Amino acid sequence: MKLLVVGSGLIGAQRIQALTKLPAVSEITVFDLKVPEGTKLSAKAAAVSENAAFSKKYDAAVVATPHDTAVELLPRIFPLAPSVLVEKPLGRTSAETESLIGAAKKSGTRVFVGLNYRFLKNVQHLRKLVSSGEYGRVLGVDAVLSHGAQPGYEKSWKTDPIRCGGGVCIDPGIHLFDLFVWMFGGAELAAGHLSRQFWQIQVEDHANLVLTLSGGAPASVNLSLSSWQSRMEITVETEKAQFLLRGRGKFYGSQRLTIVTKWPWLQPDQPRETQFDYGMEDVSLQQETEEFITACTNPNATLTIATAADALQSMRIVDACYSKLAPR
């Protein structure tokens, strides 16, 4: 397979390395304005000029650029490749996302969206437990996703409302919204509060939200860009047990999942908790990249990777946050 990769920054570079490891990938053409033409980025990847990148067809394409750049380039990329993987969120609004989906359909292009938290080992285990039906209905969810960014973050494109599209609700919030779509069938905003607490920026750095899941259960969500201990925590209450997901590797801590039994004193011979620790290594992006290539070669494969339709559901939650709680 011959691929086009647009953008070779932090995530783009990881995609290039992941693709290079795959036997099915033979050649990777890379376009990034900041990378000189002819630069070798891996054993299979080399940078080319814009004209060269957009002058031929590919078996697939990966887009890993700032949000505004992706929106501008995707209509040019769709006619060049039958399958495209674009980093979250796809569009900066639901209307923009719908427009891109329409453009992809005109080209006959399948679009997937980089929402790699689906591939975290503890997340996949949690979804399996929830979807099994063994533990009854979901009664409530409590979720936290936060980090402390880094010095100079106020100058990042991620805090520019035009370039990014919003603040903490889009990044990293859309990851949680996507997990709600994937695990629980979706969610709608019920109430919340957006604010700027630490960073001198034009977008929100804190969000405290209440959502209603598709089955009617409430979900509380806390998002922050001033959490000096990075946190990813999801607690799910069901009729028969409680699930505690913690961490995603690196600064967030080990990927852990705990199953807590209901009324443990009624079963004193059984353990109150069962713990699973999947370690610090985060291979979610590698696995998502591998599945993208599988999707390209096998249109009937059962997939975990997020689709454009999934991303649209998540972006509608983001839009509701800005339209009901604060202007963009």
XYZ file of C-alpha atoms in Angstrom:
328
model
C 0.000 0.000 0.000
C 1.114 3.527 -0.784
C 0.020 6.182 1.691
C -0.043 9.946 1.950
C 0.581 11.453 5.392
C -0.121 15.165 5.799
C 1.482 16.596 8.917
C 4.510 15.192 10.717
C 4.292 16.877 14.110
C 3.862 15.030 17.404
C 1.008 12.764 16.282
C 1.943 12.675 12.601
C 5.414 11.394 13.459
C 3.898 8.639 15.581
C 1.575 7.661 12.726
C 4.524 7.509 10.330
C 6.463 5.204 12.658
C 3.395 3.024 13.209
C 2.781 2.727 9.465
C 6.428 1.959 8.782
C 6.195 -1.145 10.990
C 3.367 -2.619 8.928
C 4.317 -5.069 6.136
C 1.259 -4.033 4.116
C 2.634 -0.479 3.792
C 5.331 -0.125 1.145
C 5.669 3.643 0.658
C 4.743 6.728 2.697
C 4.657 10.137 1.048
C 4.761 12.931 3.616
C 3.778 16.558 3.184
C 4.491 19.095 5.909
C 5.325 22.735 5.200
C 7.920 22.686 7.992
C 9.793 19.649 6.618
C 12.162 20.148 3.658
C 11.491 18.157 0.511
C 13.578 14.995 0.391
C 13.825 14.551 4.171
C 13.732 10.865 5.158
C 11.349 10.391 8.068
C 11.542 6.586 8.248
C 12.704 3.647 6.191
C 9.519 3.978 4.125
C 8.699 7.686 4.474
C 10.065 10.748 2.703
C 8.881 14.356 2.543
C 7.808 15.900 -0.744
C 6.547 19.282 -1.929
C 2.881 20.250 -1.823
C 2.574 19.943 -5.605
C 4.105 16.471 -5.582
C 1.962 15.309 -2.660
C -1.327 16.371 -4.239
C -0.578 15.300 -7.799
C -1.158 11.545 -7.543
C -3.451 8.884 -6.102
C -2.872 6.799 -2.980
C -4.279 3.672 -1.379
C -5.008 5.639 1.814
C -4.191 8.897 3.548
C -3.575 10.088 7.094
C -4.097 13.721 8.139
C -2.433 14.902 11.358
C -2.522 18.696 11.315
C -4.097 21.450 13.433
C -7.873 21.449 13.159
C -8.212 24.446 10.851
C -5.575 23.094 8.453
C -7.290 19.709 8.286
C -10.595 21.324 7.400
C -8.944 23.229 4.533
C -6.997 20.249 3.157
C -9.463 17.366 3.489
C -11.605 18.312 0.448
C -8.391 18.133 -1.627
C -7.345 14.830 -0.077
C -10.636 12.923 -0.383
C -10.380 12.518 -4.202
C -6.832 11.148 -3.832
C -7.526 8.200 -1.509
C -10.438 5.796 -0.920
C -9.781 5.737 2.854
C -8.675 8.616 5.090
C -7.764 8.730 8.776
C -7.911 12.248 10.219
C -6.985 13.185 13.749
C -9.831 14.301 16.015
C -12.164 16.121 15.878
C -12.683 16.092 12.029
C -14.541 19.415 11.950
C -14.488 22.260 14.475
C -18.295 22.304 14.617
C -20.994 19.788 13.777
C -21.907 21.822 10.687
C -18.306 21.742 9.493
C -18.161 18.010 10.226
C -21.329 17.406 8.206
C -19.867 19.378 5.310
C -16.705 17.264 5.324
C -18.748 14.066 5.478
C -20.671 15.273 2.435
C -17.457 16.030 0.549
C -16.103 12.571 1.384
C -19.273 10.898 0.102
C -18.971 12.726 -3.223
C -15.482 11.250 -3.616
C -16.542 7.810 -2.395
C -14.045 8.071 0.470
C -14.390 6.292 3.822
C -13.386 8.552 6.696
C -12.088 7.414 10.069
C -11.222 9.683 12.976
C -8.265 9.390 15.338
C -9.854 8.864 18.737
C -7.325 6.409 20.077
C -8.646 6.166 23.656
C -10.925 3.433 22.311
C -7.817 1.272 22.040
C -6.598 1.680 25.626
C -6.577 -1.755 27.246
C -8.556 -0.780 30.333
C -11.090 1.082 28.180
C -11.625 -1.957 25.974
C -12.090 -4.131 29.058
C -14.611 -1.671 30.497
C -16.624 -1.614 27.290
C -16.696 -5.413 27.222
C -18.088 -5.476 30.767
C -20.713 -2.821 30.060
C -21.867 -4.362 26.780
C -22.027 -7.920 28.150
C -25.301 -7.229 29.966
C -24.067 -9.413 32.818
C -24.057 -6.530 35.279
C -27.418 -4.992 34.427
C -28.265 -1.441 33.465
C -25.877 1.471 33.750
C -27.116 3.676 36.601
C -24.578 6.503 36.484
C -21.149 7.562 35.258
C -18.570 9.897 36.750
C -15.636 10.909 34.515
C -12.550 13.103 34.846
C -10.076 13.941 32.084
C -7.495 16.563 32.895
C -3.869 17.605 32.545
C -1.703 20.634 33.240
C -0.587 21.389 29.663
C 2.893 22.979 29.633
C 4.561 26.402 29.980
C 3.629 28.650 27.073
C 0.410 26.780 26.380
C -1.416 30.088 26.056
C 0.475 30.579 22.758
C -0.481 27.168 21.359
C -2.849 26.800 18.401
C -4.916 24.607 20.728
C -5.984 27.722 22.663
C -6.892 29.690 19.543
C -10.693 29.557 19.111
C -10.395 29.895 15.330
C -7.668 27.316 14.765
C -8.841 24.750 17.323
C -12.558 25.495 17.504
C -12.795 25.646 21.282
C -11.077 24.810 24.536
C -11.102 21.900 26.931
C -14.430 20.587 25.610
C -12.766 19.803 22.279
C -9.336 18.828 23.540
C -9.246 16.605 25.488
C -13.010 16.493 26.157
C -14.009 14.986 22.840
C -12.191 11.788 23.840
C -14.654 11.282 26.712
C -17.633 12.205 24.562
C -16.500 9.636 22.014
C -16.232 6.958 24.696
C -19.779 7.782 25.777
C -20.909 7.317 22.157
C -18.993 4.048 21.832
C -19.838 2.526 25.225
C -23.294 3.880 25.997
C -24.776 4.763 22.601
C -24.429 8.515 22.976
C -25.225 11.355 25.356
C -26.904 14.751 25.503
C -25.899 17.797 27.514
C -28.226 18.491 30.448
C -26.349 21.233 32.333
C -22.900 22.569 32.995
C -20.473 25.398 33.503
C -17.485 26.523 31.425
C -14.817 28.841 32.786
C -11.272 30.193 32.491
C -9.424 29.612 35.737
C -5.685 29.534 35.085
C -4.671 30.209 31.494
C -4.972 33.670 29.949
C -6.676 32.386 26.804
C -9.823 33.012 24.764
C -11.318 29.546 25.353
C -12.396 27.613 28.448
C -9.795 25.731 30.467
C -12.361 24.123 32.805
C -15.661 22.397 32.112
C -18.049 20.841 34.619
C -20.834 19.064 32.775
C -23.876 16.895 33.401
C -24.912 14.649 30.526
C -27.771 12.232 30.031
C -26.707 8.933 28.475
C -28.841 7.290 25.798
C -30.286 4.857 28.363
C -31.314 7.703 30.674
C -28.511 7.453 33.239
C -26.747 10.653 34.337
C -23.063 11.254 33.684
C -20.909 13.922 35.308
C -17.812 15.117 33.445
C -14.982 17.257 34.771
C -12.385 18.597 32.329
C -9.384 20.730 33.249
C -6.186 22.185 31.783
C -4.674 23.003 35.179
C -4.498 19.597 36.797
C -0.857 19.173 37.773
C -1.482 15.453 38.134
C -2.828 14.209 34.806
C -6.027 12.256 35.386
C -8.188 9.918 33.381
C -10.884 8.388 35.557
C -14.212 6.798 34.658
C -16.475 5.259 37.287
C -19.506 3.314 36.067
C -22.290 2.230 38.406
C -24.466 -0.670 37.270
C -27.218 -2.692 38.919
C -24.827 -5.438 40.006
C -21.346 -3.896 40.232
C -19.224 -0.788 39.986
C -16.315 -0.351 37.563
C -13.407 1.971 38.310
C -11.176 2.825 35.359
C -7.998 4.743 36.159
C -5.059 5.917 34.056
C -3.953 5.627 30.461
C -0.209 5.241 30.861
C 2.589 7.828 30.927
C 1.810 10.790 33.217
C -1.716 9.500 33.817
C -0.515 6.376 35.591
C -0.935 2.707 34.842
C -3.974 1.534 32.869
C -6.085 -0.021 35.612
C -9.616 -1.357 35.982
C -11.299 -2.475 39.205
C -14.571 -4.377 39.494
C -16.298 -3.758 42.840
C -19.048 -6.179 43.825
C -22.501 -5.142 45.028
C -23.218 -5.673 48.752
C -20.064 -7.696 49.394
C -21.140 -8.727 52.907
C -23.776 -10.988 51.325
C -20.974 -12.978 49.701
C -18.191 -13.046 52.319
C -16.398 -15.888 50.527
C -15.996 -13.766 47.390
C -13.440 -10.939 46.921
C -14.834 -7.429 47.297
C -12.701 -6.196 44.411
C -11.091 -7.684 41.332
C -8.257 -5.591 39.952
C -6.656 -5.568 36.506
C -3.458 -3.646 35.739
C -2.493 -3.293 32.080
C 0.684 -1.367 32.772
C 2.145 1.944 31.685
C 2.742 1.219 28.009
C 0.250 2.976 25.733
C 0.039 1.228 22.361
C -3.386 2.635 21.488
C -2.203 4.809 18.611
C -0.219 1.929 17.078
C -3.234 -0.374 17.311
C -5.569 2.270 15.887
C -3.189 2.750 12.949
C -3.050 -0.999 12.355
C -6.827 -1.228 12.366
C -7.070 1.642 9.893
C -4.939 -0.353 7.456
C -7.132 -3.402 8.110
C -10.201 -1.315 7.304
C -8.576 -0.209 4.046
C -7.976 -3.781 2.899
C -11.066 -5.447 4.371
C -14.259 -3.387 4.137
C -16.201 -6.065 6.023
C -13.890 -6.208 9.048
C -15.339 -5.689 12.534
C -13.834 -2.400 13.682
C -13.212 -0.454 16.865
C -11.874 2.671 15.144
C -14.142 5.732 15.170
C -15.989 6.678 12.008
C -16.936 10.118 10.759
C -20.501 9.460 11.947
C -19.181 8.726 15.448
C -17.179 11.961 15.422
C -20.282 13.882 14.396
C -22.181 12.567 17.438
C -19.362 13.704 19.713
C -19.114 17.100 18.053
C -22.826 17.669 18.628
C -22.136 17.373 22.351
C -19.318 19.912 21.988
C -21.609 22.263 20.070
C -24.222 22.002 22.811
C -21.608 22.985 25.408
C -20.789 26.180 23.531
C -24.303 27.100 22.455
C -25.917 26.514 25.856
C -23.136 27.320 28.298
C -20.850 29.879 26.669
C -20.157 31.431 23.258
C -17.331 30.030 21.165
